[in-house]
Amino acid sequence: MSATSSAKATRNAENRVVVSVKRLFAKESPDYVVMVAMVLFLVIFGLVMVLSSSFVGSALGNDGNFFATFFSQAIWVLVGVPGMLVISRLPPITFKRLAPTGFLLALLFQGLVFSSLGITSGGNTNWVRIAGLSGQPSELLKAALIVWMAAMLANRIDQIFDYRVLLRPLGLGVLLALIMVGLGNDLGTMGVMVMIALGIGFVAGIRLRHLALVVAGVAAAGALMAAFAASRMNRIVTWFSGCAEEDYLTGCWQTVHSTFALGSGGVLGVGLGNSRAKWSWLPEAETDFIFAIVGEELGLVGATLVIASFVVLAVSMVRLVRNQPDPFARFVTAGVMVWLIGQALINIAVVLELLPVLGVPLPFMSVGGSALVSSLAAMGVVMAVNRNGARSVSDYLSRSGSARR
């Protein structure tokens, strides 16, 4: 084959890929397209920042391999993004049918953290290691909880004001999920799951006084958990009272150095790859505190770009919720939005010292395969239930009922 014909074949293949992508989103609403675009942008931008923030720690912990962490995260991106697109093509009724089974399996998977496979890190027992791979089952549990709650509420939409419906089995299921995570001392994940439950409940129309009771109960439980965990209580106390000199090496180290990193970035930053904080000054620079590295290297401009991307993602998902007539699709979209946007707000607030350190990663950007894949899978479900031309769950059930009659 000549060089000319080879180049022509390559161009034809590239054109077919472009046409296929255009067809994939041709019939979708602008909000749908913007939502997907923001997710892909955050994933790609996050991968760049993972490379920049992790190469020092990666070299120290992997026999001089500067790119070990980056390559690991890149593999999860290559798994998660195609997985999201595949999930987005499934019929919405599939997720509703599998919701109970998926939630049960996620609870069982979460239970593995208390077995010999469980790993304790940072005072939390919320990891498992299987066949050399480690992950957080709670990330999968968040996604399963959303789909299960959406299915339960959609099935009981006419009984939404009956508190007995909220308690059995909805309330018991949510409580069980919270207990499973709480037993591992993961207060940050518990907080995110409570936000998810409250967000879906609010969109579903549950009475505010019932939601207020949930908030009060969870606040009391959270206070008790903090009181019986010395390290967590120390972080909360130092956050309230401010960092004294004797706290510098304990409860204040991360927050002080994240603030230093953000402050040193100025407007335009010190330049991509030029962070000083990642040279063992800021622990978890590529995970929970990656936003601090963004602010240091890319300055106020880069930090604002990240925040603006999450804001645009939130607005596009809110518009999808408001325009979605199907209850199941509406609740799923709302739940995933509250999860990802709420978690992003918590992460950024911790970096800005507006909240005590909670160990919550920044969605789509922080290092972590289980968190990334679970988030992208959840977005795939959102894409599926909001896809133009897909038969909604309500439509499917009404047609099935007509056929049986």
CSV table of C-alpha atoms in Angstrom, one decimal:
chain,number,residue,atom,x,y,z
A,1,MET,CA,0.0,0.0,0.0
A,2,SER,CA,1.4,3.4,-1.0
A,3,ALA,CA,1.9,6.2,1.6
A,4,THR,CA,-0.9,8.3,-0.1
A,5,SER,CA,-3.5,5.5,0.2
A,6,SER,CA,-2.4,4.8,3.7
A,7,ALA,CA,-2.9,8.4,4.7
A,8,LYS,CA,-6.2,8.5,3.0
A,9,ALA,CA,-7.4,5.4,4.9
A,10,THR,CA,-6.3,7.0,8.2
A,11,ARG,CA,-8.3,10.1,7.4
A,12,ASN,CA,-11.3,8.1,6.5
A,13,ALA,CA,-11.1,6.2,9.8
A,14,GLU,CA,-10.8,9.4,11.7
A,15,ASN,CA,-13.8,10.9,9.9
A,16,ARG,CA,-15.8,7.8,10.8
A,17,VAL,CA,-15.0,8.2,14.5
A,18,VAL,CA,-16.0,11.9,14.4
A,19,VAL,CA,-19.3,11.0,12.6
A,20,SER,CA,-20.0,8.2,15.1
A,21,VAL,CA,-19.4,10.6,18.1
A,22,LYS,CA,-21.7,13.3,16.4
A,23,ARG,CA,-24.4,10.7,15.9
A,24,LEU,CA,-24.1,9.6,19.5
A,25,PHE,CA,-25.0,13.0,20.8
A,26,ALA,CA,-26.9,14.5,17.8
A,27,LYS,CA,-30.4,14.1,19.2
A,28,GLU,CA,-29.5,15.1,22.8
A,29,SER,CA,-30.5,18.3,24.5
A,30,PRO,CA,-27.9,21.0,25.1
A,31,ASP,CA,-28.0,20.3,28.8
A,32,TYR,CA,-27.2,16.7,28.2
A,33,VAL,CA,-24.2,17.5,25.9
A,34,VAL,CA,-22.9,20.1,28.3
A,35,MET,CA,-23.1,17.7,31.2
A,36,VAL,CA,-21.1,15.0,29.3
A,37,ALA,CA,-18.6,17.6,28.1
A,38,MET,CA,-17.9,18.8,31.7
A,39,VAL,CA,-17.4,15.3,33.0
A,40,LEU,CA,-14.9,14.5,30.2
A,41,PHE,CA,-13.1,17.8,30.7
A,42,LEU,CA,-12.8,17.2,34.5
A,43,VAL,CA,-11.5,13.7,33.9
A,44,ILE,CA,-8.8,14.8,31.4
A,45,PHE,CA,-7.9,17.9,33.4
A,46,GLY,CA,-7.7,15.7,36.5
A,47,LEU,CA,-5.4,13.3,34.7
A,48,VAL,CA,-3.0,16.1,33.9
A,49,MET,CA,-3.0,17.3,37.5
A,50,VAL,CA,-2.5,13.8,38.8
A,51,LEU,CA,0.7,13.6,36.7
A,52,SER,CA,1.9,16.9,38.0
A,53,SER,CA,1.0,16.3,41.6
A,54,SER,CA,2.1,12.7,42.0
A,55,PHE,CA,5.4,12.3,40.3
A,56,VAL,CA,7.5,13.1,43.4
A,57,GLY,CA,5.7,10.8,45.7
A,58,SER,CA,5.4,8.2,42.9
A,59,ALA,CA,9.2,8.2,42.5
A,60,LEU,CA,9.8,7.9,46.2
A,61,GLY,CA,7.5,4.9,46.6
A,62,ASN,CA,8.0,3.0,43.4
A,63,ASP,CA,11.8,2.6,43.0
A,64,GLY,CA,12.2,5.9,41.1
A,65,ASN,CA,9.2,5.4,38.7
A,66,PHE,CA,7.9,9.0,38.3
A,67,PHE,CA,4.9,7.9,36.3
A,68,ALA,CA,3.5,4.9,38.3
A,69,THR,CA,0.6,6.7,39.9
A,70,PHE,CA,-0.2,8.5,36.6
A,71,PHE,CA,-0.2,5.3,34.6
A,72,SER,CA,-2.4,3.6,37.2
A,73,GLN,CA,-4.9,6.4,37.1
A,74,ALA,CA,-4.8,6.5,33.3
A,75,ILE,CA,-5.7,2.8,33.2
A,76,TRP,CA,-8.8,3.5,35.3
A,77,VAL,CA,-9.7,6.4,33.0
A,78,LEU,CA,-9.5,4.0,30.1
A,79,VAL,CA,-11.8,1.6,31.9
A,80,GLY,CA,-14.2,4.2,33.3
A,81,VAL,CA,-14.9,6.4,30.3
A,82,PRO,CA,-15.8,3.6,27.8
A,83,GLY,CA,-17.8,1.9,30.7
A,84,MET,CA,-19.8,5.1,31.1
A,85,LEU,CA,-20.6,5.2,27.4
A,86,VAL,CA,-21.6,1.6,27.4
A,87,ILE,CA,-23.9,2.0,30.4
A,88,SER,CA,-25.4,5.1,28.8
A,89,ARG,CA,-26.8,2.9,26.0
A,90,LEU,CA,-28.7,0.5,28.3
A,91,PRO,CA,-32.5,0.8,28.6
A,92,PRO,CA,-33.5,2.8,31.8
A,93,ILE,CA,-35.8,-0.1,33.0
A,94,THR,CA,-32.6,-2.2,33.4
A,95,PHE,CA,-31.4,-0.1,36.3
A,96,LYS,CA,-34.7,-0.1,38.1
A,97,ARG,CA,-35.0,-3.9,37.8
A,98,LEU,CA,-31.5,-4.5,39.1
A,99,ALA,CA,-31.7,-1.8,41.8
A,100,PRO,CA,-32.5,-4.2,44.8
A,101,THR,CA,-30.0,-6.8,43.8
A,102,GLY,CA,-27.3,-4.2,43.1
A,103,PHE,CA,-27.9,-2.5,46.5
A,104,LEU,CA,-27.7,-5.9,48.3
A,105,LEU,CA,-24.5,-6.8,46.6
A,106,ALA,CA,-23.0,-3.4,47.3
A,107,LEU,CA,-23.8,-3.9,51.0
A,108,LEU,CA,-22.2,-7.3,51.0
A,109,PHE,CA,-19.1,-5.8,49.3
A,110,GLN,CA,-19.0,-3.1,51.9
A,111,GLY,CA,-19.0,-5.8,54.6
A,112,LEU,CA,-15.7,-7.2,53.2
A,113,VAL,CA,-13.9,-4.3,54.9
A,114,PHE,CA,-14.4,-6.1,58.2
A,115,SER,CA,-12.9,-9.3,56.9
A,116,SER,CA,-9.3,-10.3,56.4
A,117,LEU,CA,-9.5,-8.4,53.1
A,118,GLY,CA,-10.1,-5.1,54.9
A,119,ILE,CA,-7.5,-2.3,55.1
A,120,THR,CA,-7.3,0.4,57.7
A,121,SER,CA,-5.9,3.7,56.4
A,122,GLY,CA,-5.9,7.1,58.1
A,123,GLY,CA,-8.0,5.8,60.9
A,124,ASN,CA,-10.7,4.5,58.5
A,125,THR,CA,-11.5,0.9,57.7
A,126,ASN,CA,-13.0,1.5,54.4
A,127,TRP,CA,-10.7,-0.3,51.9
A,128,VAL,CA,-10.4,-3.9,50.6
A,129,ARG,CA,-7.5,-5.6,48.8
A,130,ILE,CA,-8.4,-8.4,46.4
A,131,ALA,CA,-5.9,-10.0,44.0
A,132,GLY,CA,-3.5,-7.2,44.5
A,133,LEU,CA,-6.0,-4.4,43.8
A,134,SER,CA,-7.3,-2.1,46.5
A,135,GLY,CA,-10.5,-0.1,46.4
A,136,GLN,CA,-13.3,1.5,48.5
A,137,PRO,CA,-16.5,-0.5,48.4
A,138,SER,CA,-18.3,2.6,49.8
A,139,GLU,CA,-17.9,4.3,46.4
A,140,LEU,CA,-19.9,1.5,44.8
A,141,LEU,CA,-22.4,1.7,47.7
A,142,LYS,CA,-23.1,5.4,47.0
A,143,ALA,CA,-24.1,4.6,43.4
A,144,ALA,CA,-26.1,1.6,44.4
A,145,LEU,CA,-27.9,3.6,47.1
A,146,ILE,CA,-28.9,6.3,44.6
A,147,VAL,CA,-30.5,3.8,42.1
A,148,TRP,CA,-32.2,1.8,44.9
A,149,MET,CA,-33.7,4.9,46.5
A,150,ALA,CA,-34.8,6.2,43.1
A,151,ALA,CA,-36.5,2.9,42.3
A,152,MET,CA,-38.2,2.7,45.8
A,153,LEU,CA,-39.5,6.2,45.7
A,154,ALA,CA,-40.7,6.0,42.1
A,155,ASN,CA,-42.7,2.8,43.0
A,156,ARG,CA,-44.2,4.6,46.0
A,157,ILE,CA,-44.7,8.1,44.5
A,158,ASP,CA,-48.4,8.1,45.5
A,159,GLN,CA,-47.5,7.3,49.2
A,160,ILE,CA,-44.7,9.8,49.6
A,161,PHE,CA,-46.4,11.5,52.6
A,162,ASP,CA,-46.8,8.3,54.5
A,163,TYR,CA,-44.0,8.1,57.1
A,164,ARG,CA,-44.4,4.3,57.3
A,165,VAL,CA,-43.4,4.1,53.6
A,166,LEU,CA,-40.3,6.1,54.4
A,167,LEU,CA,-39.4,3.9,57.4
A,168,ARG,CA,-40.0,0.5,55.7
A,169,PRO,CA,-38.0,-0.4,53.8
A,170,LEU,CA,-36.5,3.0,52.6
A,171,GLY,CA,-35.4,4.3,55.9
A,172,LEU,CA,-34.1,1.0,57.1
A,173,GLY,CA,-32.1,0.5,53.9
A,174,VAL,CA,-30.4,4.0,54.1
A,175,LEU,CA,-29.7,3.4,57.8
A,176,LEU,CA,-28.1,0.0,57.1
A,177,ALA,CA,-25.8,1.6,54.5
A,178,LEU,CA,-24.9,4.4,56.9
A,179,ILE,CA,-24.1,1.9,59.7
A,180,MET,CA,-22.0,-0.2,57.4
A,181,VAL,CA,-19.9,2.8,56.5
A,182,GLY,CA,-20.0,4.3,60.0
A,183,LEU,CA,-18.5,1.1,61.6
A,184,GLY,CA,-15.4,1.8,59.5
A,185,ASN,CA,-15.2,5.3,61.0
A,186,ASP,CA,-15.5,7.0,57.6
A,187,LEU,CA,-17.4,10.1,58.7
A,188,GLY,CA,-16.8,11.9,55.4
A,189,THR,CA,-18.4,9.2,53.3
A,190,MET,CA,-21.3,9.0,55.8
A,191,GLY,CA,-21.8,12.8,55.3
A,192,VAL,CA,-21.9,12.4,51.6
A,193,MET,CA,-24.4,9.5,51.8
A,194,VAL,CA,-26.7,11.6,54.1
A,195,MET,CA,-26.6,14.4,51.5
A,196,ILE,CA,-27.6,12.0,48.8
A,197,ALA,CA,-30.5,10.6,50.8
A,198,LEU,CA,-31.7,14.1,51.7
A,199,GLY,CA,-31.3,15.4,48.1
A,200,ILE,CA,-33.3,12.6,46.6
A,201,GLY,CA,-35.9,12.9,49.3
A,202,PHE,CA,-36.3,16.6,48.7
A,203,VAL,CA,-36.7,16.2,45.0
A,204,ALA,CA,-39.2,13.4,45.6
A,205,GLY,CA,-41.3,15.7,47.7
A,206,ILE,CA,-40.8,14.1,51.2
A,207,ARG,CA,-42.1,16.5,53.9
A,208,LEU,CA,-39.4,18.9,55.2
A,209,ARG,CA,-40.1,17.9,58.8
A,210,HIS,CA,-39.3,14.3,58.1
A,211,LEU,CA,-36.0,15.4,56.4
A,212,ALA,CA,-35.3,17.6,59.4
A,213,LEU,CA,-35.6,14.7,61.8
A,214,VAL,CA,-33.1,12.8,59.6
A,215,VAL,CA,-30.7,15.7,59.8
A,216,ALA,CA,-31.0,15.9,63.6
A,217,GLY,CA,-30.5,12.2,64.0
A,218,VAL,CA,-27.4,12.1,61.8
A,219,ALA,CA,-25.9,15.2,63.4
A,220,ALA,CA,-26.2,13.5,66.8
A,221,ALA,CA,-24.6,10.3,65.5
A,222,GLY,CA,-21.8,12.2,63.8
A,223,ALA,CA,-21.1,14.1,67.0
A,224,LEU,CA,-20.9,10.8,69.0
A,225,MET,CA,-18.5,9.3,66.3
A,226,ALA,CA,-16.3,12.3,66.5
A,227,ALA,CA,-16.2,12.3,70.3
A,228,PHE,CA,-15.0,8.7,70.4
A,229,ALA,CA,-12.3,9.1,67.8
A,230,ALA,CA,-9.3,11.1,69.2
A,231,SER,CA,-7.7,12.0,65.9
A,232,ARG,CA,-11.0,13.1,64.4
A,233,MET,CA,-11.9,15.1,67.5
A,234,ASN,CA,-8.5,16.8,67.4
A,235,ARG,CA,-9.0,17.9,63.8
A,236,ILE,CA,-12.5,19.3,64.6
A,237,VAL,CA,-11.2,21.1,67.8
A,238,THR,CA,-8.2,22.7,66.0
A,239,TRP,CA,-10.5,23.8,63.1
A,240,PHE,CA,-12.9,25.5,65.6
A,241,SER,CA,-10.2,27.1,67.8
A,242,GLY,CA,-7.5,27.7,65.2
A,243,CYS,CA,-4.1,26.2,64.9
A,244,ALA,CA,-1.9,26.7,67.9
A,245,GLU,CA,1.9,26.1,67.6
A,246,GLU,CA,1.7,22.7,69.4
A,247,ASP,CA,-0.9,21.5,66.8
A,248,TYR,CA,1.3,22.3,63.8
A,249,LEU,CA,2.7,18.8,63.4
A,250,THR,CA,-0.6,17.0,64.1
A,251,GLY,CA,-4.1,18.3,63.3
A,252,CYS,CA,-2.9,21.4,61.3
A,253,TRP,CA,-0.2,20.1,59.0
A,254,GLN,CA,-2.4,19.4,56.0
A,255,THR,CA,-4.6,22.5,56.3
A,256,VAL,CA,-1.6,24.8,56.9
A,257,HIS,CA,0.3,23.5,53.9
A,258,SER,CA,-2.7,23.5,51.6
A,259,THR,CA,-3.3,27.1,52.5
A,260,PHE,CA,0.4,27.9,51.8
A,261,ALA,CA,0.1,26.1,48.4
A,262,LEU,CA,-3.0,28.1,47.4
A,263,GLY,CA,-1.6,31.4,48.6
A,264,SER,CA,1.7,30.9,46.8
A,265,GLY,CA,-0.1,30.4,43.5
A,266,GLY,CA,-1.3,33.9,43.1
A,267,VAL,CA,-3.3,34.7,40.0
A,268,LEU,CA,-1.5,32.7,37.4
A,269,GLY,CA,0.3,30.1,39.5
A,270,VAL,CA,3.9,29.0,39.7
A,271,GLY,CA,3.5,26.9,36.5
A,272,LEU,CA,2.4,23.4,35.7
A,273,GLY,CA,4.7,20.9,37.4
A,274,ASN,CA,6.4,23.5,39.6
A,275,SER,CA,4.6,23.0,42.9
A,276,ARG,CA,6.7,23.0,46.0
A,277,ALA,CA,4.0,21.6,48.3
A,278,LYS,CA,4.1,18.2,46.6
A,279,TRP,CA,7.7,17.7,47.6
A,280,SER,CA,6.5,15.9,50.7
A,281,TRP,CA,5.2,19.0,52.4
A,282,LEU,CA,1.5,18.4,51.6
A,283,PRO,CA,0.3,14.8,52.3
A,284,GLU,CA,-2.3,13.4,49.9
A,285,ALA,CA,-1.4,16.0,47.3
A,286,GLU,CA,-2.7,13.8,44.5
A,287,THR,CA,-5.8,12.7,46.3
A,288,ASP,CA,-7.8,14.8,48.8
A,289,PHE,CA,-5.7,17.9,48.3
A,290,ILE,CA,-5.3,18.0,44.6
A,291,PHE,CA,-7.3,21.2,44.4
A,292,ALA,CA,-4.5,22.9,46.5
A,293,ILE,CA,-2.0,21.8,43.8
A,294,VAL,CA,-4.2,23.2,41.1
A,295,GLY,CA,-4.3,26.6,42.9
A,296,GLU,CA,-0.5,26.6,43.4
A,297,GLU,CA,0.5,25.6,39.9
A,298,LEU,CA,-2.3,27.3,37.9
A,299,GLY,CA,-3.2,30.0,40.4
A,300,LEU,CA,-6.6,31.7,40.8
A,301,VAL,CA,-7.3,31.1,37.1
A,302,GLY,CA,-6.9,27.4,37.4
A,303,ALA,CA,-8.8,27.1,40.6
A,304,THR,CA,-11.7,29.2,39.2
A,305,LEU,CA,-11.8,27.0,36.1
A,306,VAL,CA,-12.3,23.9,38.2
A,307,ILE,CA,-15.0,25.5,40.4
A,308,ALA,CA,-16.7,26.9,37.2
A,309,SER,CA,-16.7,23.4,35.6
A,310,PHE,CA,-18.5,21.9,38.6
A,311,VAL,CA,-20.9,24.8,38.6
A,312,VAL,CA,-21.7,24.3,34.9
A,313,LEU,CA,-22.1,20.6,35.5
A,314,ALA,CA,-24.5,21.3,38.4
A,315,VAL,CA,-26.6,23.7,36.4
A,316,SER,CA,-26.9,21.3,33.5
A,317,MET,CA,-28.0,18.5,35.8
A,318,VAL,CA,-30.5,20.7,37.6
A,319,ARG,CA,-32.0,21.6,34.3
A,320,LEU,CA,-32.3,17.9,33.4
A,321,VAL,CA,-34.0,17.2,36.7
A,322,ARG,CA,-36.5,20.0,36.1
A,323,ASN,CA,-37.3,18.9,32.6
A,324,GLN,CA,-37.5,15.2,33.3
A,325,PRO,CA,-41.1,13.8,33.6
A,326,ASP,CA,-40.2,10.3,34.7
A,327,PRO,CA,-39.8,10.0,38.5
A,328,PHE,CA,-37.1,7.3,38.4
A,329,ALA,CA,-34.9,9.3,36.0
A,330,ARG,CA,-35.5,12.5,38.0
A,331,PHE,CA,-34.5,10.9,41.3
A,332,VAL,CA,-31.4,9.2,39.8
A,333,THR,CA,-30.2,12.4,38.2
A,334,ALA,CA,-30.8,14.4,41.4
A,335,GLY,CA,-29.0,11.8,43.6
A,336,VAL,CA,-25.9,11.6,41.4
A,337,MET,CA,-25.8,15.4,41.2
A,338,VAL,CA,-26.0,15.8,45.0
A,339,TRP,CA,-23.3,13.2,45.4
A,340,LEU,CA,-20.7,14.6,42.9
A,341,ILE,CA,-21.4,18.3,43.4
A,342,GLY,CA,-21.8,18.0,47.2
A,343,GLN,CA,-18.6,16.0,47.4
A,344,ALA,CA,-16.7,18.6,45.3
A,345,LEU,CA,-17.9,21.4,47.6
A,346,ILE,CA,-16.8,19.5,50.7
A,347,ASN,CA,-13.4,18.8,49.2
A,348,ILE,CA,-12.8,22.4,48.2
A,349,ALA,CA,-14.1,23.7,51.5
A,350,VAL,CA,-11.6,21.5,53.4
A,351,VAL,CA,-8.7,22.8,51.2
A,352,LEU,CA,-9.9,26.4,51.9
A,353,GLU,CA,-10.2,25.6,55.7
A,354,LEU,CA,-13.9,26.2,55.7
A,355,LEU,CA,-14.4,22.6,57.0
A,356,PRO,CA,-12.2,20.2,59.1
A,357,VAL,CA,-10.3,17.5,57.2
A,358,LEU,CA,-12.8,14.8,56.3
A,359,GLY,CA,-10.9,12.7,53.8
A,360,VAL,CA,-13.3,13.3,50.8
A,361,PRO,CA,-11.7,13.2,47.3
A,362,LEU,CA,-12.5,15.6,44.5
A,363,PRO,CA,-14.7,13.8,42.0
A,364,PHE,CA,-13.2,13.0,38.6
A,365,MET,CA,-9.8,14.5,39.6
A,366,SER,CA,-8.4,12.9,42.7
A,367,VAL,CA,-6.4,9.7,42.4
A,368,GLY,CA,-8.4,6.6,43.1
A,369,GLY,CA,-9.7,3.9,40.7
A,370,SER,CA,-12.8,2.8,42.6
A,371,ALA,CA,-13.9,6.4,43.1
A,372,LEU,CA,-13.4,7.4,39.5
A,373,VAL,CA,-15.0,4.3,38.0
A,374,SER,CA,-18.0,4.5,40.4
A,375,SER,CA,-18.5,8.2,39.5
A,376,LEU,CA,-18.3,7.5,35.8
A,377,ALA,CA,-20.6,4.5,36.1
A,378,ALA,CA,-23.1,6.7,37.9
A,379,MET,CA,-22.9,9.3,35.2
A,380,GLY,CA,-23.5,6.6,32.7
A,381,VAL,CA,-26.8,5.8,34.4
A,382,VAL,CA,-27.7,9.5,34.4
A,383,MET,CA,-26.9,9.6,30.6
A,384,ALA,CA,-29.0,6.5,30.0
A,385,VAL,CA,-32.1,7.7,31.9
A,386,ASN,CA,-32.0,11.1,30.2
A,387,ARG,CA,-31.1,9.9,26.7
A,388,ASN,CA,-33.4,11.3,24.0
A,389,GLY,CA,-35.3,8.4,22.4
A,390,ALA,CA,-34.8,6.0,25.3
A,391,ARG,CA,-38.1,4.5,26.6
A,392,SER,CA,-38.6,5.9,30.1
A,393,VAL,CA,-39.4,3.5,33.0
A,394,SER,CA,-42.9,5.0,33.2
A,395,ASP,CA,-43.5,4.5,29.5
A,396,TYR,CA,-42.2,1.0,29.6
A,397,LEU,CA,-44.4,0.0,32.6
A,398,SER,CA,-47.5,1.6,31.1
A,399,ARG,CA,-47.0,-0.2,27.8
A,400,SER,CA,-46.4,-3.5,29.6
A,401,GLY,CA,-49.6,-3.0,31.6
A,402,SER,CA,-51.5,-2.3,28.4
A,403,ALA,CA,-50.1,-5.4,26.7
A,404,ARG,CA,-51.1,-7.7,29.6
A,405,ARG,CA,-54.6,-6.3,29.5
